[in-house]
Amino acid sequence: MQPILKVENLTKVFKSNGRPDFTAVDHIGFELMPGECLGLIGESGSGKSTVANLITRLTDLSAGRVVLDGQDISSLSGRGLRDAYRKMQMVFQTPTESFDPRRRLGDGIGESLRNFGNCRAEVKERVAELLVQCGLTPDFAEHYPHQVSGGQCQRAAIARAIAIEPRLLICDEATSALDVTIQKEVIQLFGRLREQLHLSILFICHDIALVQQFCDRVLVMYKGKIVEEGVPDEVIQAPRNEYTKRLIESIL
Amino acid sequence: MTPTVRKPKIIKNSVRTRLIVFGILAVLLVICSLLSDHLTPYDPYLQDLSNAKAAPSQQHVFGTDRYGRDMLSRVIVGSRTSIFSTLLLVAIITAVGTVIGVFCGWHGKKIDTVLMRISDMFLAFPGLVFALAVAGVLGGGLHNAIFALAAISWPKYARIARSQTLAQKETPYLRAARLSGSGTVKMLAKHVLPNIIGPILVTSMLDIGTMMMELAGLSFLGLGAKPPIAEWGSMMSENRALFTTVPWITLAPGLAIFISVMIFNLLGDTVRDYADPRTRGR
């Protein structure tokens, strides 16, 4: 079976004047199979979010390849890249800031639908469906991001991400800004959507317990490198890498 | 689960009310200046030396100037020159400055550095001196005065637009918009511009007063509106020497400037509040 996402030799070097270059992501590679949920854990600064930005091409790659559903997207731009976004969407860490403060939630959710050629009435109807699918009511489309709570806003962000029915969903710390009970609900929502839409998920997170509960496979990242890979239960019970051991000890 | 929504507690439409009130006042001002020819009680250019420097009375509400011209009529007619040239000037510098600033902030790299150094150069140059130089080359007149002031005033707007654009550039919602398949032009027009236009509009509204005074200053130096054309600034300058003997003579144009600047400033504040949904409820 062909992987939905294949990352080869992915590297990001941040250059700055005067100071030495900083390698945020250091030649990493992994594969994500259709329907799989892959966790990516590591401390802050380990390069997890940069990986998300590189895969979605929001940041330019220094080296390496990103293959999405058999298509190399690492040198795409403009229209080609926009078409790639039909297959790949992202949920951000800060729900409220991921919506334009001057536009209603419905507008943000429907933006991709409009961009990919749906008419206004269709979009409105679809947005209402999406909101219900994500556990909100259709009238949320008329609210501004500052009027709703973080959890509600993150649900709306998830609705936006699944609007064009992508095959790959990247969750960049999507539950970190939420409190524990809401976190649980959002995780349940992800699980439900994953089944309904046959989503593959790259779940970036620093919470090992959450990853253990939700992911099929986990990658541990440290200083820009992948130091360990495996089934969450095994990685947590029998960590092979020195850093992974410390990471797990610090939590248990 | 029944989702609920926080509602603003304070009276909902007060900003809208203010916007309507000040908007109507500003529109009235513009309409007055448009119809100024039909509103004057006397011919604003008719001299009557036997009735010069008359005190305010029922016939001449604001008195007459040293040539016996009715001040009220001159103020009404002068509104066209003053308000329209000022609005035109502010519109030009706002548009030019914003376009340059957004482009610089978004694009970055070399072209940003070059354009910003040019704007620094203009910011470092004394405005009136530059205007004098332009007028020296092109000759005096209202058009050249507007051109000269526009040439030195855009950098302020470019700076604001650039810094605002930089602040917006890395926000998650722009990245989300990118992922939603929006192109650069659409993102700039739909997301960046509406989010940065508030401070720029407020600056331009507040600049209306300053620009009115600067145009008046150039008129005073003979580089703007030329006599006998009625213009508020030049009317004040013309009658400045008579201030000690007939103090009311500068009252009418002074009041006119004061009131119109006030209206535009208040409108500017309200527009800023209204443009931001977070303060709209207040």
XYZ file of C-alpha atoms in Angstrom:
534
model
C 0.000 0.000 0.000
C 1.228 3.445 -0.888
C 1.823 5.775 2.063
C -0.324 8.899 2.154
C 2.640 10.908 3.358
C 6.278 10.121 2.892
C 8.970 12.402 4.256
C 12.558 11.904 3.190
C 15.622 13.601 4.529
C 13.591 16.619 5.679
C 15.853 19.441 6.874
C 15.330 23.013 7.964
C 18.224 25.310 8.749
C 17.482 28.786 10.080
C 20.149 31.229 9.045
C 20.762 34.337 11.057
C 23.307 37.090 10.693
C 26.234 36.865 13.054
C 25.108 33.774 14.927
C 25.749 30.206 13.820
C 23.031 28.524 11.743
C 20.389 26.673 13.695
C 19.241 23.307 12.420
C 15.656 22.953 13.638
C 14.896 19.781 11.715
C 17.788 17.491 10.934
C 17.408 14.982 8.095
C 14.319 13.226 9.312
C 12.236 10.718 7.395
C 9.057 8.781 8.059
C 6.001 7.368 6.383
C 2.348 7.681 7.230
C -0.010 5.011 5.951
C -3.626 5.707 4.932
C -5.917 5.585 7.936
C -3.013 5.592 10.355
C -2.586 7.972 13.261
C 1.028 8.852 13.833
C 2.068 10.680 16.978
C 5.024 13.034 17.073
C 6.231 13.877 20.552
C 9.116 15.836 21.981
C 9.872 18.785 24.232
C 9.352 22.381 23.127
C 12.039 23.465 20.723
C 12.588 19.955 19.432
C 11.320 20.974 15.990
C 7.871 19.357 16.036
C 5.980 22.411 14.810
C 8.626 23.129 12.205
C 8.007 19.657 10.814
C 4.312 20.526 10.480
C 5.145 23.802 8.748
C 7.559 22.056 6.387
C 5.099 19.339 5.407
C 2.397 21.929 4.699
C 5.005 24.064 2.907
C 4.167 27.087 5.044
C 7.914 27.238 5.630
C 10.421 26.628 2.856
C 12.464 23.460 3.044
C 16.244 23.602 3.287
C 16.567 20.070 1.948
C 14.577 16.895 1.549
C 11.352 15.726 -0.020
C 7.716 15.661 1.003
C 5.638 13.162 -0.965
C 1.896 13.512 -0.494
C -0.174 10.679 -1.913
C 2.524 9.794 -4.426
C 3.122 13.387 -5.520
C 6.299 15.263 -4.622
C 5.050 18.594 -3.266
C 8.392 19.919 -2.028
C 8.944 22.206 -5.007
C 5.352 23.132 -5.775
C 4.102 26.697 -5.535
C 1.012 28.702 -6.422
C -1.784 26.692 -7.971
C -0.048 23.341 -7.650
C 0.419 23.826 -3.938
C -3.154 25.002 -3.540
C -4.337 21.784 -5.160
C -2.155 19.831 -2.741
C -4.003 21.511 0.141
C -7.158 19.691 -0.958
C -5.556 16.541 0.372
C -3.866 18.002 3.416
C -5.167 20.292 6.127
C -3.941 21.450 9.492
C -5.384 22.296 12.908
C -3.402 24.874 14.832
C -2.425 25.172 18.463
C -4.177 28.464 19.187
C -7.808 28.136 18.112
C -8.861 31.764 18.503
C -5.865 33.120 16.629
C -6.350 30.706 13.787
C -9.453 32.632 12.729
C -9.413 36.112 11.244
C -10.649 38.335 14.134
C -12.659 40.433 11.695
C -14.546 37.625 10.050
C -17.235 35.288 11.242
C -16.378 31.659 11.925
C -18.569 30.521 9.039
C -16.547 32.650 6.687
C -13.294 31.009 7.770
C -14.763 27.516 7.600
C -16.172 28.115 4.133
C -13.088 29.801 2.718
C -11.578 26.639 1.257
C -14.952 25.581 -0.160
C -15.319 28.929 -1.908
C -11.751 28.836 -3.150
C -12.340 25.437 -4.669
C -15.344 26.610 -6.598
C -18.515 26.097 -4.562
C -21.247 28.688 -4.781
C -22.374 30.748 -1.820
C -25.549 28.817 -1.001
C -23.775 25.461 -1.179
C -21.047 26.752 1.106
C -23.534 28.003 3.658
C -25.305 24.675 3.764
C -22.067 22.731 3.978
C -20.728 24.954 6.773
C -23.842 24.239 8.820
C -23.351 20.499 8.274
C -19.705 20.714 9.248
C -20.480 22.596 12.444
C -23.002 19.956 13.465
C -20.539 17.226 12.558
C -18.022 18.833 14.902
C -20.462 19.112 17.800
C -21.550 22.727 17.412
C -24.797 24.265 16.205
C -25.207 25.940 12.789
C -25.623 29.397 14.351
C -21.918 29.367 15.292
C -21.216 30.347 11.696
C -22.465 33.833 12.578
C -20.176 34.324 15.589
C -16.816 36.041 15.704
C -13.844 34.097 17.077
C -13.622 36.291 20.203
C -17.232 35.522 21.086
C -16.771 31.784 21.529
C -14.699 29.725 23.951
C -11.370 28.107 23.056
C -12.896 24.649 22.829
C -15.730 25.814 20.611
C -13.267 27.682 18.442
C -11.078 24.611 18.084
C -14.130 22.617 16.996
C -14.764 25.276 14.364
C -11.109 25.029 13.312
C -11.516 21.283 12.920
C -14.655 21.894 10.861
C -12.592 24.187 8.654
C -9.861 21.596 8.288
C -12.213 18.809 7.221
C -14.344 21.056 4.987
C -12.731 19.961 1.734
C -12.434 16.363 2.932
C -8.672 16.078 3.065
C -6.983 12.707 3.343
C -4.327 13.889 5.761
C -4.921 15.987 8.849
C -1.996 17.527 10.683
C -2.744 18.475 14.272
C -0.075 20.828 15.553
C -0.587 20.744 19.341
C -4.293 20.977 18.573
C -5.315 20.129 22.136
C -2.560 21.864 24.100
C -4.397 25.132 24.630
C -7.519 23.407 25.937
C -8.299 22.245 29.444
C -8.452 18.550 30.245
C -12.175 17.890 29.873
C -12.407 19.778 26.587
C -9.231 18.032 25.483
C -10.948 14.691 25.961
C -13.964 15.794 23.937
C -11.811 17.068 21.114
C -9.832 13.818 21.052
C -13.101 11.899 20.841
C -14.117 14.164 17.970
C -10.853 13.411 16.155
C -11.441 9.703 16.668
C -14.965 9.910 15.273
C -13.926 11.982 12.246
C -11.044 9.643 11.586
C -13.468 6.771 11.150
C -16.105 8.712 9.253
C -13.719 10.337 6.785
C -10.950 7.713 6.682
C -8.464 10.352 7.769
C -4.792 9.820 8.275
C -3.567 11.956 11.140
C -0.181 13.324 12.066
C -0.691 14.142 15.722
C 1.938 16.511 17.054
C 1.779 16.733 20.814
C 3.927 16.944 23.917
C 1.512 14.946 26.054
C 2.630 11.315 26.064
C -0.529 10.032 27.738
C -2.660 11.547 25.002
C -0.506 10.029 22.298
C -0.631 6.630 23.981
C -4.387 6.796 24.038
C -4.906 8.059 20.502
C -2.059 7.037 18.188
C -1.145 3.814 16.378
C 2.520 4.650 16.178
C 4.737 7.287 17.723
C 7.898 9.154 16.777
C 10.031 10.783 19.447
C 11.842 13.917 18.377
C 14.798 15.477 20.122
C 16.912 18.385 18.905
C 15.631 18.090 15.348
C 16.182 14.357 15.031
C 13.888 11.373 15.377
C 15.409 9.355 18.196
C 12.839 6.613 18.614
C 9.942 5.078 16.774
C 7.414 2.446 17.687
C 4.041 1.473 19.085
C 3.160 3.908 21.924
C 2.766 1.247 24.618
C 6.133 -0.311 23.821
C 7.916 3.023 23.595
C 6.534 4.077 26.937
C 7.110 0.795 28.732
C 10.495 -0.017 27.238
C 12.158 3.094 25.884
C 15.431 2.328 24.133
C 16.709 5.820 23.710
C 18.280 7.768 26.580
C 16.205 10.900 25.886
C 12.950 8.974 25.614
C 13.665 7.433 29.022
C 14.132 10.859 30.554
C 11.044 12.210 28.815
C 8.904 9.401 30.159
C 10.422 9.537 33.652
C 9.690 13.227 33.853
C 6.000 12.526 33.406
C 5.495 9.317 35.404
C -24.059 19.600 25.239
C -25.607 22.961 24.565
C -23.029 25.461 23.401
C -23.437 28.965 24.682
C -21.929 32.226 23.589
C -20.613 35.174 25.569
C -22.573 38.276 24.740
C -21.261 41.817 25.122
C -22.861 43.270 28.227
C -22.662 46.906 27.287
C -25.216 48.686 25.079
C -24.853 47.172 21.686
C -25.147 49.875 19.112
C -23.505 52.933 20.650
C -20.534 52.808 18.277
C -22.898 52.460 15.367
C -24.886 55.453 16.627
C -21.724 57.516 16.927
C -20.630 56.441 13.477
C -23.954 57.511 12.027
C -23.933 60.884 13.820
C -20.362 61.842 12.891
C -20.724 60.338 9.442
C -23.781 62.498 8.791
C -21.963 65.581 10.101
C -19.002 64.914 7.836
C -21.259 64.262 4.848
C -23.158 67.488 5.628
C -19.862 69.345 5.641
C -18.940 67.910 2.265
C -22.417 68.634 0.862
C -22.149 72.225 2.152
C -18.894 72.663 0.315
C -20.352 71.091 -2.823
C -23.344 73.441 -2.817
C -21.377 76.402 -1.476
C -22.175 78.564 -4.520
C -25.874 78.427 -3.705
C -25.590 78.881 0.054
C -23.837 82.224 0.283
C -25.956 85.211 1.378
C -23.663 87.646 -0.512
C -21.207 87.440 -3.399
C -18.007 86.324 -1.638
C -15.815 88.242 -4.096
C -17.800 91.509 -4.141
C -15.795 94.299 -2.569
C -17.504 97.112 -0.694
C -14.849 99.408 0.711
C -17.421 101.671 2.393
C -18.373 98.742 4.589
C -14.866 97.356 5.300
C -13.960 95.747 8.608
C -17.559 95.828 9.787
C -18.296 94.175 13.112
C -20.606 91.141 13.178
C -24.175 92.277 12.736
C -27.474 90.961 11.463
C -26.504 91.727 7.866
C -22.996 90.257 8.173
C -23.013 87.526 10.801
C -19.211 87.250 10.889
C -18.492 90.826 9.836
C -16.569 91.876 6.723
C -12.887 91.866 5.826
C -10.671 94.779 4.886
C -12.214 94.979 1.393
C -15.751 94.837 2.762
C -16.354 91.243 1.596
C -18.871 89.265 3.645
C -16.905 86.807 5.843
C -19.701 84.272 6.144
C -19.984 84.001 2.366
C -16.234 83.677 2.022
C -16.085 80.947 4.648
C -18.835 78.995 2.913
C -17.179 79.311 -0.477
C -13.764 78.638 1.025
C -14.964 75.287 2.335
C -14.799 73.882 -1.177
C -11.110 74.639 -1.620
C -10.183 73.783 1.947
C -12.131 70.571 2.407
C -11.751 69.120 -1.057
C -8.071 69.773 -1.484
C -7.439 68.378 2.008
C -9.533 65.257 1.437
C -7.878 64.681 -1.927
C -4.429 65.079 -0.394
C -5.173 62.707 2.496
C -6.724 60.156 0.135
C -3.642 60.226 -2.082
C -1.111 59.806 0.713
C -3.172 57.111 2.455
C -3.536 55.051 -0.712
C 0.053 55.451 -1.879
C 1.544 54.906 1.585
C -0.585 51.849 2.315
C 0.162 50.161 -0.995
C 3.901 50.736 -0.622
C 3.886 49.699 3.038
C 1.907 46.494 2.545
C 4.075 45.549 -0.415
C 7.262 46.156 1.575
C 6.037 44.287 4.639
C 4.770 41.329 2.673
C 7.529 40.996 0.138
C 10.473 41.930 2.331
C 13.981 41.415 0.948
C 15.867 44.034 -1.054
C 12.996 46.017 -2.448
C 11.713 46.562 1.090
C 15.089 47.936 2.188
C 15.312 50.249 -0.816
C 11.788 51.649 -0.449
C 12.157 52.087 3.301
C 15.432 54.010 2.922
C 13.683 56.269 0.417
C 10.897 56.852 2.909
C 13.500 57.596 5.608
C 14.969 60.197 3.295
C 11.582 61.899 2.938
C 10.953 61.684 6.675
C 14.301 63.370 7.351
C 13.532 66.206 4.948
C 11.793 69.319 6.276
C 8.373 69.303 4.651
C 7.874 72.965 3.969
C 11.331 73.300 2.419
C 10.560 70.479 0.038
C 7.205 72.029 -0.790
C 8.965 75.327 -1.482
C 11.396 73.559 -3.786
C 8.594 71.808 -5.656
C 6.681 75.048 -5.996
C 9.885 76.717 -7.178
C 10.255 74.154 -9.934
C 6.591 73.700 -10.901
C 5.306 77.145 -9.944
C 2.770 77.979 -7.226
C -0.833 76.860 -7.190
C -3.092 74.511 -5.337
C -2.264 71.449 -7.462
C 1.441 71.798 -6.929
C 0.927 72.397 -3.212
C -1.062 69.134 -2.993
C 1.594 67.318 -4.993
C 4.392 68.657 -2.806
C 2.659 67.718 0.445
C 1.730 64.285 -0.905
C 5.328 63.623 -1.906
C 6.570 64.205 1.636
C 3.640 62.776 3.616
C 3.267 59.203 2.290
C 6.213 57.690 4.251
C 4.323 57.899 7.550
C 1.575 55.689 6.105
C 4.054 53.341 4.469
C 5.709 52.869 7.877
C 2.448 52.113 9.662
C 1.215 49.792 6.902
C 4.534 47.973 6.803
C 4.768 47.340 10.531
C 1.111 46.285 10.683
C 1.612 43.909 7.760
C 4.678 42.397 9.405
C 2.654 41.834 12.572
C -0.093 40.061 10.622
C 2.185 38.056 8.366
C 2.974 35.207 10.763
C -0.425 34.931 12.442
C -2.057 31.478 12.411
C -5.152 32.741 10.620
C -3.128 33.799 7.603
C -1.497 30.380 7.527
C -4.958 28.860 7.795
C -6.110 31.034 4.899
C -3.108 29.868 2.886
C -4.040 26.265 3.634
C -7.601 27.019 2.578
C -6.235 27.683 -0.875
C -6.325 31.483 -0.896
C -3.794 33.174 -3.154
C -1.573 36.041 -2.071
C -3.745 38.780 -3.563
C -6.867 37.371 -1.939
C -5.123 37.041 1.418
C -3.889 40.615 1.250
C -7.252 42.023 0.215
C -9.469 39.891 2.411
C -7.431 39.328 5.555
C -4.407 41.618 5.811
C -5.927 44.888 4.604
C -9.073 44.790 6.776
C -6.929 43.983 9.795
C -4.430 46.787 9.283
C -6.699 49.484 7.873
C -8.017 50.613 11.277
C -4.873 52.373 12.528
C -4.196 53.707 9.026
C -7.702 55.176 8.712
C -7.453 56.748 12.149
C -4.106 58.271 11.233
C -5.491 59.659 8.014
C -8.589 61.041 9.743
C -6.385 62.710 12.334
C -4.140 63.954 9.548
C -6.989 65.821 7.885
C -6.556 68.656 10.372
C -2.786 68.791 9.995
C -2.990 68.709 6.224
C -5.613 71.450 6.237
C -3.233 73.621 8.223
C -0.230 72.763 6.050
C -2.110 73.578 2.870
C -3.158 76.819 4.526
C 0.472 77.468 5.412
C 1.533 77.014 1.815
C -1.305 79.289 0.710
C -0.034 81.884 3.159
C 3.394 81.716 1.511
C 1.766 82.215 -1.863
C 2.394 78.638 -2.961
C -1.112 77.279 -2.478
C -4.471 78.830 -3.153
C -3.943 82.283 -4.621
C -5.987 85.343 -3.642
C -8.714 86.235 -4.255
C -9.743 82.547 -4.061
C -11.313 82.022 -0.666
C -9.527 79.393 1.400
C -9.784 79.178 5.190
C -6.067 79.108 5.900
C -5.225 81.941 3.595
C -8.169 83.929 4.914
C -6.744 83.652 8.415
C -3.291 84.608 7.184
C -4.627 87.548 5.183
C -6.409 88.982 8.183
C -3.754 88.111 10.713
C -2.386 91.668 10.785
C -5.790 93.068 11.687
C -6.262 90.734 14.622
C -5.541 93.367 17.279
C -7.930 95.980 15.905
C -10.742 93.764 14.586
C -10.394 90.434 16.418
C -13.596 88.869 15.000
C -12.140 88.891 11.502
C -10.289 85.607 11.952
C -13.123 84.089 13.956
C -15.113 82.684 11.038
C -12.344 80.789 9.207
C -10.865 79.740 12.551
C -14.175 78.326 13.712
C -14.658 76.633 10.362
C -11.291 74.900 10.605
C -11.871 74.001 14.252
C -15.279 72.468 13.618
C -14.328 70.526 10.512
C -11.111 69.190 12.043
C -13.083 68.197 15.134
C -15.721 66.361 13.107
C -13.122 64.455 11.096
C -11.140 63.530 14.218
C -14.208 62.175 15.990
C -15.197 60.334 12.839
C -11.707 58.822 12.711
C -11.955 57.512 16.268
C -15.386 56.077 15.628
C -14.317 54.398 12.401
C -11.497 52.709 14.279
C -13.866 51.437 16.960
C -16.366 50.275 14.403
C -13.797 48.549 12.221
C -12.827 46.325 15.145
C -15.547 43.852 16.113
C -13.887 43.401 19.518
C -14.763 46.962 20.526
C -17.942 47.263 18.486
C -20.074 46.357 21.468
C -18.617 49.128 23.602
